[in-house]
Short mmCIF file of N, CA and C in Angstrom, two decimals:
data_model
loop_
_atom_site.label_atom_id
_atom_site.label_comp_id
_atom_site.label_asym_id
_atom_site.label_seq_id
_atom_site.Cartn_x
_atom_site.Cartn_y
_atom_site.Cartn_z
N MET A 1 -68.56 25.73 -11.12
CA MET A 1 -67.21 26.16 -11.45
C MET A 1 -66.53 25.12 -12.35
N LEU A 2 -66.71 23.85 -12.04
CA LEU A 2 -66.10 22.78 -12.83
C LEU A 2 -66.64 22.79 -14.25
N ILE A 3 -67.92 23.05 -14.40
CA ILE A 3 -68.52 23.09 -15.73
C ILE A 3 -67.91 24.24 -16.55
N LEU A 4 -67.71 25.38 -15.93
CA LEU A 4 -67.11 26.52 -16.62
C LEU A 4 -65.68 26.18 -17.05
N PHE A 5 -64.93 25.53 -16.19
CA PHE A 5 -63.56 25.13 -16.51
C PHE A 5 -63.54 24.16 -17.69
N VAL A 6 -64.42 23.19 -17.69
CA VAL A 6 -64.49 22.22 -18.79
C VAL A 6 -64.87 22.93 -20.10
N MET A 7 -65.81 23.86 -20.04
CA MET A 7 -66.20 24.59 -21.24
C MET A 7 -65.04 25.41 -21.80
N VAL A 8 -64.28 26.07 -20.94
CA VAL A 8 -63.13 26.86 -21.38
C VAL A 8 -62.06 25.93 -21.97
N LEU A 9 -61.84 24.79 -21.33
CA LEU A 9 -60.85 23.83 -21.82
C LEU A 9 -61.24 23.29 -23.20
N VAL A 10 -62.48 22.92 -23.39
CA VAL A 10 -62.95 22.42 -24.68
C VAL A 10 -62.82 23.50 -25.75
N GLN A 11 -63.20 24.73 -25.41
CA GLN A 11 -63.12 25.83 -26.37
C GLN A 11 -61.68 26.13 -26.76
N SER A 12 -60.74 26.03 -25.82
CA SER A 12 -59.34 26.31 -26.13
C SER A 12 -58.71 25.22 -26.98
N CYS A 13 -59.24 24.01 -26.94
CA CYS A 13 -58.73 22.92 -27.75
C CYS A 13 -59.31 22.91 -29.15
N HIS A 14 -60.33 23.68 -29.38
CA HIS A 14 -60.98 23.71 -30.69
C HIS A 14 -60.06 24.37 -31.71
N THR A 15 -59.88 23.74 -32.85
CA THR A 15 -59.04 24.26 -33.91
C THR A 15 -59.85 25.23 -34.77
N PHE A 16 -59.32 26.41 -34.97
CA PHE A 16 -60.00 27.40 -35.80
C PHE A 16 -60.03 26.90 -37.23
N GLN A 17 -61.16 27.01 -37.88
CA GLN A 17 -61.33 26.59 -39.27
C GLN A 17 -61.39 27.83 -40.15
N PHE A 18 -60.58 27.85 -41.18
CA PHE A 18 -60.54 28.97 -42.11
C PHE A 18 -61.54 28.75 -43.24
N THR A 19 -61.90 29.83 -43.90
CA THR A 19 -62.78 29.75 -45.06
C THR A 19 -61.97 30.11 -46.30
N ALA A 20 -62.49 29.77 -47.47
CA ALA A 20 -61.78 29.99 -48.73
C ALA A 20 -61.43 31.46 -48.95
N ASP A 21 -62.27 32.35 -48.47
CA ASP A 21 -62.01 33.78 -48.68
C ASP A 21 -61.16 34.40 -47.58
N LYS A 22 -60.81 33.64 -46.56
CA LYS A 22 -59.99 34.16 -45.45
C LYS A 22 -58.95 33.14 -45.03
N LEU A 23 -58.02 32.83 -45.92
CA LEU A 23 -56.94 31.90 -45.59
C LEU A 23 -55.82 32.66 -44.90
N PRO A 24 -55.09 32.02 -44.00
CA PRO A 24 -54.01 32.69 -43.27
C PRO A 24 -52.78 32.91 -44.16
N ASP A 25 -51.85 33.70 -43.66
CA ASP A 25 -50.61 33.99 -44.38
C ASP A 25 -49.71 32.75 -44.48
N HIS A 26 -49.71 31.91 -43.45
CA HIS A 26 -48.84 30.73 -43.44
C HIS A 26 -49.47 29.61 -44.27
N GLN A 27 -48.79 29.27 -45.38
CA GLN A 27 -49.31 28.24 -46.28
C GLN A 27 -48.16 27.45 -46.89
N LEU A 28 -48.37 26.17 -47.02
CA LEU A 28 -47.50 25.33 -47.83
C LEU A 28 -48.24 25.14 -49.13
N VAL A 29 -47.65 25.55 -50.25
CA VAL A 29 -48.32 25.46 -51.54
C VAL A 29 -47.51 24.57 -52.47
N PHE A 30 -48.20 23.81 -53.27
CA PHE A 30 -47.53 22.94 -54.23
C PHE A 30 -48.53 22.60 -55.32
N GLY A 31 -48.02 22.12 -56.45
CA GLY A 31 -48.91 21.76 -57.53
C GLY A 31 -48.18 21.64 -58.85
N HIS A 32 -48.94 21.90 -59.92
CA HIS A 32 -48.40 21.75 -61.27
C HIS A 32 -49.11 22.71 -62.21
N GLY A 33 -48.47 22.97 -63.35
CA GLY A 33 -49.06 23.88 -64.30
C GLY A 33 -48.43 23.76 -65.66
N GLY A 34 -48.85 24.66 -66.54
CA GLY A 34 -48.31 24.69 -67.89
C GLY A 34 -49.18 23.94 -68.86
N GLY A 35 -48.53 23.42 -69.90
CA GLY A 35 -49.26 22.70 -70.92
C GLY A 35 -49.94 23.65 -71.90
N PHE A 36 -50.82 23.12 -72.69
CA PHE A 36 -51.50 23.90 -73.73
C PHE A 36 -52.27 25.08 -73.14
N THR A 37 -52.97 24.87 -72.05
CA THR A 37 -53.80 25.92 -71.47
C THR A 37 -53.02 26.84 -70.55
N GLY A 38 -51.91 26.37 -70.01
CA GLY A 38 -51.13 27.19 -69.08
C GLY A 38 -51.74 27.31 -67.71
N ILE A 39 -52.77 26.54 -67.42
CA ILE A 39 -53.45 26.63 -66.13
C ILE A 39 -52.59 25.99 -65.04
N GLU A 40 -52.58 26.63 -63.88
CA GLU A 40 -51.83 26.13 -62.73
C GLU A 40 -52.81 25.63 -61.68
N THR A 41 -52.62 24.39 -61.23
CA THR A 41 -53.40 23.83 -60.14
C THR A 41 -52.55 23.90 -58.88
N THR A 42 -53.07 24.55 -57.85
CA THR A 42 -52.34 24.75 -56.61
C THR A 42 -53.06 24.05 -55.47
N TYR A 43 -52.29 23.34 -54.65
CA TYR A 43 -52.81 22.74 -53.42
C TYR A 43 -52.24 23.54 -52.27
N ILE A 44 -53.08 23.84 -51.30
CA ILE A 44 -52.70 24.70 -50.18
C ILE A 44 -52.92 23.93 -48.89
N LEU A 45 -51.85 23.77 -48.12
CA LEU A 45 -51.92 23.12 -46.81
C LEU A 45 -51.73 24.18 -45.75
N LEU A 46 -52.62 24.19 -44.75
CA LEU A 46 -52.53 25.14 -43.65
C LEU A 46 -51.98 24.44 -42.41
N GLU A 47 -51.48 25.22 -41.48
CA GLU A 47 -50.87 24.66 -40.26
C GLU A 47 -51.85 23.87 -39.41
N ASN A 48 -53.15 24.18 -39.52
CA ASN A 48 -54.14 23.45 -38.72
C ASN A 48 -54.57 22.14 -39.40
N GLY A 49 -53.99 21.84 -40.59
CA GLY A 49 -54.30 20.61 -41.29
C GLY A 49 -55.34 20.76 -42.39
N GLN A 50 -55.97 21.93 -42.49
CA GLN A 50 -56.92 22.13 -43.58
C GLN A 50 -56.17 22.07 -44.91
N PHE A 51 -56.84 21.53 -45.93
CA PHE A 51 -56.22 21.29 -47.22
C PHE A 51 -57.16 21.81 -48.30
N TRP A 52 -56.63 22.56 -49.25
CA TRP A 52 -57.43 23.23 -50.26
C TRP A 52 -56.88 22.98 -51.65
N LYS A 53 -57.73 23.11 -52.67
CA LYS A 53 -57.32 23.01 -54.07
C LYS A 53 -57.81 24.26 -54.79
N GLN A 54 -56.90 24.88 -55.55
CA GLN A 54 -57.23 26.05 -56.34
C GLN A 54 -56.94 25.70 -57.80
N ASP A 55 -57.96 25.70 -58.65
CA ASP A 55 -57.82 25.23 -60.03
C ASP A 55 -57.10 26.19 -60.96
N ARG A 56 -57.03 27.44 -60.62
CA ARG A 56 -56.28 28.40 -61.42
C ARG A 56 -56.02 29.62 -60.54
N VAL A 57 -55.00 30.38 -60.89
CA VAL A 57 -54.67 31.57 -60.12
C VAL A 57 -55.88 32.50 -60.10
N GLY A 58 -56.25 32.96 -58.92
CA GLY A 58 -57.39 33.86 -58.77
C GLY A 58 -58.71 33.16 -58.50
N ALA A 59 -58.78 31.84 -58.72
CA ALA A 59 -60.01 31.09 -58.45
C ALA A 59 -60.17 30.90 -56.94
N SER A 60 -61.37 30.70 -56.52
CA SER A 60 -61.63 30.45 -55.11
C SER A 60 -61.21 29.01 -54.75
N PRO A 61 -60.43 28.84 -53.70
CA PRO A 61 -60.01 27.48 -53.32
C PRO A 61 -61.21 26.64 -52.85
N VAL A 62 -61.12 25.33 -53.07
CA VAL A 62 -62.14 24.37 -52.66
C VAL A 62 -61.53 23.49 -51.58
N ALA A 63 -62.26 23.28 -50.50
CA ALA A 63 -61.75 22.47 -49.38
C ALA A 63 -61.66 21.00 -49.77
N LEU A 64 -60.57 20.37 -49.37
CA LEU A 64 -60.37 18.93 -49.50
C LEU A 64 -60.34 18.33 -48.10
N ALA A 65 -60.23 17.02 -48.00
CA ALA A 65 -60.14 16.37 -46.69
C ALA A 65 -58.90 16.87 -45.96
N SER A 66 -59.07 17.22 -44.71
CA SER A 66 -57.96 17.72 -43.88
C SER A 66 -57.05 16.58 -43.46
N ILE A 67 -55.83 16.96 -43.04
CA ILE A 67 -54.91 16.01 -42.43
C ILE A 67 -54.80 16.40 -40.96
N SER A 68 -54.11 15.61 -40.17
CA SER A 68 -54.00 15.92 -38.75
C SER A 68 -53.16 17.17 -38.53
N ARG A 69 -53.48 17.88 -37.49
CA ARG A 69 -52.73 19.09 -37.13
C ARG A 69 -51.26 18.75 -36.89
N ARG A 70 -51.00 17.61 -36.28
CA ARG A 70 -49.63 17.17 -36.00
C ARG A 70 -48.86 16.92 -37.29
N GLN A 71 -49.49 16.24 -38.24
CA GLN A 71 -48.85 15.95 -39.52
C GLN A 71 -48.58 17.25 -40.29
N ALA A 72 -49.52 18.18 -40.25
CA ALA A 72 -49.33 19.47 -40.92
C ALA A 72 -48.18 20.24 -40.28
N ALA A 73 -48.12 20.25 -38.95
CA ALA A 73 -47.04 20.96 -38.25
C ALA A 73 -45.68 20.38 -38.62
N GLU A 74 -45.61 19.05 -38.75
CA GLU A 74 -44.36 18.40 -39.14
C GLU A 74 -43.95 18.81 -40.55
N MET A 75 -44.90 18.88 -41.47
CA MET A 75 -44.59 19.28 -42.85
C MET A 75 -44.13 20.73 -42.91
N PHE A 76 -44.75 21.60 -42.13
CA PHE A 76 -44.32 23.00 -42.10
C PHE A 76 -42.91 23.11 -41.55
N GLU A 77 -42.61 22.35 -40.52
CA GLU A 77 -41.26 22.37 -39.93
C GLU A 77 -40.23 21.91 -40.96
N ARG A 78 -40.52 20.83 -41.65
CA ARG A 78 -39.61 20.32 -42.68
C ARG A 78 -39.46 21.34 -43.82
N ALA A 79 -40.55 21.96 -44.21
CA ALA A 79 -40.51 22.94 -45.30
C ALA A 79 -39.65 24.14 -44.93
N GLU A 80 -39.76 24.60 -43.69
CA GLU A 80 -38.95 25.74 -43.26
C GLU A 80 -37.47 25.39 -43.31
N ARG A 81 -37.12 24.15 -43.02
CA ARG A 81 -35.71 23.72 -43.07
C ARG A 81 -35.21 23.57 -44.49
N HIS A 82 -36.07 23.14 -45.43
CA HIS A 82 -35.59 22.74 -46.75
C HIS A 82 -36.01 23.65 -47.90
N LEU A 83 -37.07 24.41 -47.77
CA LEU A 83 -37.53 25.20 -48.91
C LEU A 83 -36.89 26.58 -49.01
N PHE A 84 -36.58 27.20 -47.89
CA PHE A 84 -35.99 28.54 -47.96
C PHE A 84 -34.57 28.45 -48.49
N GLY A 85 -34.26 29.33 -49.41
CA GLY A 85 -32.93 29.36 -50.00
C GLY A 85 -32.81 28.54 -51.27
N GLU A 86 -33.81 27.72 -51.57
CA GLU A 86 -33.78 26.93 -52.80
C GLU A 86 -34.22 27.81 -53.97
N VAL A 87 -33.78 27.46 -55.15
CA VAL A 87 -34.18 28.15 -56.37
C VAL A 87 -34.72 27.11 -57.33
N SER A 88 -35.10 27.53 -58.52
CA SER A 88 -35.59 26.56 -59.51
C SER A 88 -34.59 25.43 -59.65
N LEU A 89 -35.09 24.22 -59.66
CA LEU A 89 -34.21 23.07 -59.72
C LEU A 89 -33.72 22.80 -61.13
N ASN A 90 -34.48 23.16 -62.11
CA ASN A 90 -34.03 23.05 -63.51
C ASN A 90 -34.88 23.98 -64.36
N THR A 91 -34.55 24.07 -65.60
CA THR A 91 -35.28 25.00 -66.46
C THR A 91 -36.72 24.56 -66.63
N MET A 92 -37.56 25.54 -66.82
CA MET A 92 -38.98 25.28 -67.00
C MET A 92 -39.23 24.69 -68.38
N GLY A 93 -40.05 23.69 -68.43
CA GLY A 93 -40.46 23.10 -69.70
C GLY A 93 -41.90 23.49 -69.98
N ASN A 94 -42.52 22.75 -70.86
CA ASN A 94 -43.91 23.00 -71.21
C ASN A 94 -44.82 22.82 -70.00
N THR A 95 -44.54 21.80 -69.20
CA THR A 95 -45.28 21.59 -67.95
C THR A 95 -44.27 21.61 -66.81
N TYR A 96 -44.74 21.91 -65.63
CA TYR A 96 -43.85 22.03 -64.48
C TYR A 96 -44.59 21.69 -63.20
N SER A 97 -43.83 21.43 -62.15
CA SER A 97 -44.34 21.23 -60.81
C SER A 97 -43.67 22.27 -59.92
N PHE A 98 -44.26 22.52 -58.76
CA PHE A 98 -43.69 23.51 -57.86
C PHE A 98 -44.06 23.18 -56.42
N ALA A 99 -43.29 23.74 -55.51
CA ALA A 99 -43.57 23.66 -54.08
C ALA A 99 -43.05 24.94 -53.47
N GLY A 100 -43.78 25.45 -52.49
CA GLY A 100 -43.35 26.69 -51.87
C GLY A 100 -43.91 26.84 -50.47
N LEU A 101 -43.31 27.74 -49.75
CA LEU A 101 -43.72 28.05 -48.39
C LEU A 101 -43.97 29.54 -48.30
N GLN A 102 -45.13 29.91 -47.81
CA GLN A 102 -45.47 31.31 -47.63
C GLN A 102 -45.66 31.58 -46.14
N LEU A 103 -44.90 32.49 -45.63
CA LEU A 103 -45.06 32.98 -44.27
C LEU A 103 -45.45 34.45 -44.38
N LYS A 104 -45.72 35.07 -43.28
CA LYS A 104 -46.19 36.45 -43.34
C LYS A 104 -45.22 37.36 -44.09
N ASP A 105 -43.93 37.22 -43.83
CA ASP A 105 -42.95 38.13 -44.43
C ASP A 105 -41.91 37.43 -45.31
N ARG A 106 -42.07 36.15 -45.57
CA ARG A 106 -41.12 35.39 -46.40
C ARG A 106 -41.87 34.46 -47.33
N ARG A 107 -41.33 34.30 -48.52
CA ARG A 107 -41.89 33.36 -49.49
C ARG A 107 -40.74 32.63 -50.18
N SER A 108 -40.98 31.39 -50.49
CA SER A 108 -40.02 30.60 -51.24
C SER A 108 -40.81 29.71 -52.19
N ARG A 109 -40.30 29.54 -53.40
CA ARG A 109 -40.96 28.67 -54.37
C ARG A 109 -39.89 28.05 -55.26
N ILE A 110 -39.96 26.75 -55.41
CA ILE A 110 -39.07 26.05 -56.33
C ILE A 110 -39.90 25.43 -57.43
N THR A 111 -39.33 25.30 -58.61
CA THR A 111 -40.03 24.70 -59.73
C THR A 111 -39.12 23.69 -60.42
N TRP A 112 -39.72 22.74 -61.09
CA TRP A 112 -38.98 21.77 -61.87
C TRP A 112 -39.89 21.22 -62.96
N SER A 113 -39.26 20.80 -64.04
CA SER A 113 -39.98 20.19 -65.16
C SER A 113 -39.72 18.69 -65.15
N GLY A 114 -40.70 17.92 -65.55
CA GLY A 114 -40.52 16.47 -65.61
C GLY A 114 -40.36 15.85 -64.24
N GLU A 115 -39.53 14.83 -64.18
CA GLU A 115 -39.28 14.13 -62.92
C GLU A 115 -38.49 15.01 -61.96
N LEU A 116 -38.67 14.79 -60.68
CA LEU A 116 -37.92 15.51 -59.67
C LEU A 116 -36.44 15.16 -59.82
N PRO A 117 -35.57 16.14 -60.03
CA PRO A 117 -34.16 15.84 -60.22
C PRO A 117 -33.52 15.35 -58.92
N PRO A 118 -32.34 14.71 -59.00
CA PRO A 118 -31.65 14.26 -57.80
C PRO A 118 -31.36 15.45 -56.88
N MET A 119 -31.57 15.25 -55.59
CA MET A 119 -31.37 16.32 -54.62
C MET A 119 -31.23 15.73 -53.23
N ASP A 120 -31.12 16.58 -52.24
CA ASP A 120 -31.06 16.18 -50.84
C ASP A 120 -32.23 15.24 -50.55
N PRO A 121 -31.96 14.03 -50.04
CA PRO A 121 -33.04 13.06 -49.78
C PRO A 121 -34.13 13.59 -48.85
N ALA A 122 -33.78 14.42 -47.87
CA ALA A 122 -34.79 14.96 -46.95
C ALA A 122 -35.73 15.91 -47.70
N PHE A 123 -35.17 16.68 -48.61
CA PHE A 123 -35.98 17.59 -49.41
C PHE A 123 -36.87 16.81 -50.37
N SER A 124 -36.31 15.83 -51.03
CA SER A 124 -37.06 14.98 -51.95
C SER A 124 -38.21 14.28 -51.22
N SER A 125 -37.95 13.81 -50.02
CA SER A 125 -38.98 13.15 -49.21
C SER A 125 -40.13 14.11 -48.89
N LEU A 126 -39.81 15.35 -48.54
CA LEU A 126 -40.83 16.35 -48.27
C LEU A 126 -41.72 16.55 -49.50
N ILE A 127 -41.10 16.70 -50.66
CA ILE A 127 -41.85 16.91 -51.90
C ILE A 127 -42.78 15.72 -52.17
N GLN A 128 -42.25 14.52 -52.02
CA GLN A 128 -43.07 13.32 -52.25
C GLN A 128 -44.22 13.25 -51.25
N ASP A 129 -43.96 13.57 -50.00
CA ASP A 129 -45.02 13.55 -48.98
C ASP A 129 -46.11 14.57 -49.29
N LEU A 130 -45.72 15.74 -49.74
CA LEU A 130 -46.72 16.76 -50.09
C LEU A 130 -47.60 16.28 -51.24
N PHE A 131 -46.97 15.80 -52.31
CA PHE A 131 -47.75 15.38 -53.48
C PHE A 131 -48.58 14.13 -53.19
N SER A 132 -48.20 13.35 -52.18
CA SER A 132 -49.00 12.17 -51.83
C SER A 132 -50.32 12.56 -51.16
N LEU A 133 -50.44 13.81 -50.73
CA LEU A 133 -51.69 14.29 -50.11
C LEU A 133 -52.79 14.52 -51.14
N ILE A 134 -52.43 14.67 -52.40
CA ILE A 134 -53.41 14.97 -53.44
C ILE A 134 -54.35 13.78 -53.61
N PRO A 135 -55.65 14.00 -53.48
CA PRO A 135 -56.62 12.90 -53.63
C PRO A 135 -56.54 12.30 -55.03
N GLN A 136 -56.59 10.99 -55.11
CA GLN A 136 -56.60 10.29 -56.40
C GLN A 136 -58.05 10.14 -56.83
N LYS A 137 -58.31 10.37 -58.09
CA LYS A 137 -59.70 10.32 -58.59
C LYS A 137 -60.20 8.93 -58.73
#
């Protein structure tokens, strides 16, 4: 009986891993695009900490190193507080950056060109934390 209980406990603690072709509705997305080619690079963070990179719209995402589930949950919580209701921060230029939150029935996306303009420090901190997740080559 104890062995069965331990097996159930271990199985319930296991974090479900998504695949590139079956990502969940809840996503924190951010990245950059534009320029001569107009290609958009999107980074996708999931609530379980999985992290993905999509090199262009419609391309299959590639898995990157995950972050902790706790850190991902904190970023989602901050995003829900700060991303909904925001609009483009300034006019689009030749190149741009973006951040957005996708839930099952709600989406939000903000864009800006050049440097991040002055804004609420908590929101600015969230944006900086998201972009700091991008692996450096």
